[in-house]
Tab-separated table of C-alpha atoms in Angstrom:
chain	number	residue	atom	x	y	z
A	413	GLN	CA	129.582	45.478	-44.079
A	414	VAL	CA	133.203	44.718	-44.612
A	415	GLN	CA	135.727	46.493	-46.863
A	416	VAL	CA	138.687	44.284	-48.209
A	417	VAL	CA	141.794	46.081	-49.718
A	418	GLU	CA	144.659	44.685	-51.414
A	419	SER	CA	148.106	45.938	-51.998
A	420	GLY	CA	151.095	44.622	-53.667
A	421	GLY	CA	151.186	42.420	-57.043
A	422	GLY	CA	153.029	43.604	-59.938
A	423	LEU	CA	155.599	42.253	-62.583
A	424	VAL	CA	158.539	39.913	-61.507
A	425	HIS	CA	160.954	37.436	-63.353
A	426	THR	CA	160.697	33.558	-62.916
A	427	GLY	CA	162.238	32.464	-59.657
A	428	GLY	CA	161.240	35.946	-58.202
A	429	SER	CA	159.425	36.925	-54.902
A	430	LEU	CA	156.339	39.069	-54.518
A	431	THR	CA	154.254	39.969	-51.258
A	432	LEU	CA	150.808	40.754	-51.329
A	433	SER	CA	148.896	42.402	-48.360
A	434	CYS	CA	145.295	42.782	-47.423
A	435	ALA	CA	143.431	44.439	-44.979
A	436	ALA	CA	139.843	43.874	-43.784
A	437	SER	CA	137.765	46.746	-42.152
A	438	GLY	CA	134.216	47.916	-41.261
A	439	SER	CA	131.383	46.727	-39.046
A	440	ALA	CA	131.530	43.109	-38.298
A	441	TYR	CA	130.992	41.280	-35.161
A	442	SER	CA	134.152	38.920	-36.197
A	443	ILE	CA	136.488	38.237	-39.033
A	444	ASN	CA	136.943	34.613	-39.574
A	445	ASP	CA	138.965	32.725	-42.257
A	446	MET	CA	140.934	35.107	-44.534
A	447	GLY	CA	142.807	34.238	-47.599
A	448	TRP	CA	143.734	34.445	-51.214
A	449	TYR	CA	142.033	33.216	-54.298
A	450	ARG	CA	143.516	33.759	-57.984
A	451	GLN	CA	142.087	33.641	-61.658
A	452	ALA	CA	144.118	33.096	-64.666
A	453	PRO	CA	142.881	34.076	-68.079
A	454	GLY	CA	140.506	31.559	-69.216
A	455	LYS	CA	140.545	29.628	-65.896
A	456	GLN	CA	138.272	29.332	-63.101
A	457	ARG	CA	139.031	31.022	-59.792
A	458	GLU	CA	141.056	28.797	-57.448
A	459	LEU	CA	141.866	28.793	-53.576
A	460	VAL	CA	145.604	29.706	-53.350
A	461	ALA	CA	145.559	29.794	-49.536
A	462	SER	CA	143.723	30.296	-46.390
A	463	ILE	CA	144.114	30.952	-42.691
A	464	SER	CA	141.932	30.812	-39.813
A	465	THR	CA	141.886	32.747	-36.642
A	466	ALA	CA	143.695	30.363	-34.778
A	467	GLY	CA	146.562	30.099	-37.575
A	468	GLY	CA	145.650	26.973	-39.297
A	469	THR	CA	146.581	26.997	-42.918
A	470	ASN	CA	145.541	25.464	-46.332
A	471	TYR	CA	147.526	25.607	-49.524
A	472	ALA	CA	146.646	24.733	-53.054
A	473	ASP	CA	149.023	21.925	-53.860
A	474	SER	CA	150.625	24.010	-56.685
A	475	VAL	CA	152.047	26.605	-54.134
A	476	LYS	CA	152.912	24.525	-51.368
A	477	GLY	CA	156.449	24.936	-50.166
A	478	ARG	CA	156.818	28.420	-52.008
A	479	PHE	CA	153.851	30.378	-50.681
A	480	THR	CA	153.237	31.380	-47.090
A	481	VAL	CA	150.159	33.053	-45.828
A	482	SER	CA	150.113	34.790	-42.459
A	483	ARG	CA	147.700	36.985	-40.589
A	484	ASP	CA	147.413	39.555	-37.657
A	485	ASN	CA	144.245	39.376	-36.004
A	486	ALA	CA	144.185	42.441	-34.038
A	487	LYS	CA	144.893	44.551	-37.469
A	488	ASN	CA	142.611	42.111	-39.425
A	489	THR	CA	145.278	41.880	-42.015
A	490	VAL	CA	146.399	38.866	-44.242
A	491	GLY	CA	149.460	38.657	-46.207
A	492	LEU	CA	150.920	36.232	-48.911
A	493	GLN	CA	154.524	35.714	-49.357
A	494	MET	CA	155.221	34.279	-52.590
A	495	SER	CA	158.712	32.913	-53.836
A	496	SER	CA	160.158	30.761	-56.681
A	497	LEU	CA	157.292	32.313	-58.741
A	498	LYS	CA	156.703	30.588	-61.973
A	499	PRO	CA	154.880	31.814	-65.150
A	500	GLU	CA	151.845	29.512	-64.036
A	501	ASP	CA	151.331	31.855	-61.063
A	502	THR	CA	150.355	34.706	-63.231
A	503	ALA	CA	146.883	35.730	-62.398
A	504	VAL	CA	144.821	38.219	-60.598
A	505	TYR	CA	144.867	37.616	-57.115
A	506	TYR	CA	141.995	38.266	-54.692
A	507	CYS	CA	141.929	38.659	-51.233
A	508	TYR	CA	138.809	37.255	-49.176
A	509	ALA	CA	137.833	37.550	-45.563
A	510	ARG	CA	134.794	35.828	-44.141
A	511	ALA	CA	132.934	37.647	-41.599
A	512	ASP	CA	129.778	37.563	-39.219
A	513	TYR	CA	128.062	41.056	-39.646
A	514	TYR	CA	124.497	42.661	-39.011
A	515	ASP	CA	123.143	44.429	-42.259
A	516	PRO	CA	120.708	46.944	-41.151
A	517	THR	CA	119.382	47.422	-44.718
A	518	ASP	CA	117.537	44.262	-44.339
A	519	SER	CA	117.728	43.563	-40.396
A	520	THR	CA	119.580	40.307	-41.162
A	521	PHE	CA	122.669	38.651	-39.221
A	522	ASN	CA	125.038	37.108	-41.905
A	523	ARG	CA	127.290	34.336	-40.754
A	524	ASP	CA	130.673	33.856	-42.561
A	525	ALA	CA	129.816	35.629	-45.478
A	526	TYR	CA	132.466	36.246	-47.989
A	527	HIS	CA	133.861	39.821	-48.757
A	528	TRP	CA	136.258	40.352	-51.476
A	529	GLY	CA	139.058	42.637	-52.303
A	530	GLN	CA	138.982	44.164	-55.817
A	531	GLY	CA	141.966	41.889	-57.085
A	532	THR	CA	145.506	42.558	-57.824
A	533	GLN	CA	147.537	41.336	-60.879
A	534	VAL	CA	150.479	39.412	-60.591
A	535	THR	CA	152.501	38.529	-63.721
A	536	VAL	CA	155.654	36.297	-63.872
A	537	SER	CA	157.566	36.650	-66.933
A	538	SER	CA	159.582	33.597	-68.161
């Protein structure tokens, strides 16, 4: 199984910056795409940014030019640098890692399965 742990988050004023970090660990054959989703109160969870093992990135239109996702494949970590933050960026941010792993409890090989962090609150005050 794979464990995903986030750090960072907090309260920042409009226009400020914040960095989130995330580490994946455990017994996986490979860690594939990693990235971040967020969920604001009363809204659906949405993809913020993702990054492949080759470094290819994908961003939500609402964060392009303001957020930067990066990763360290050797350490299985992913980061999210957020700048020019707006009140509408307020949400719980969830890190994810997609991994290939063997589950001995049911003897299955799971390909590209999502593993989630516990979430970290980001609040941007106006």
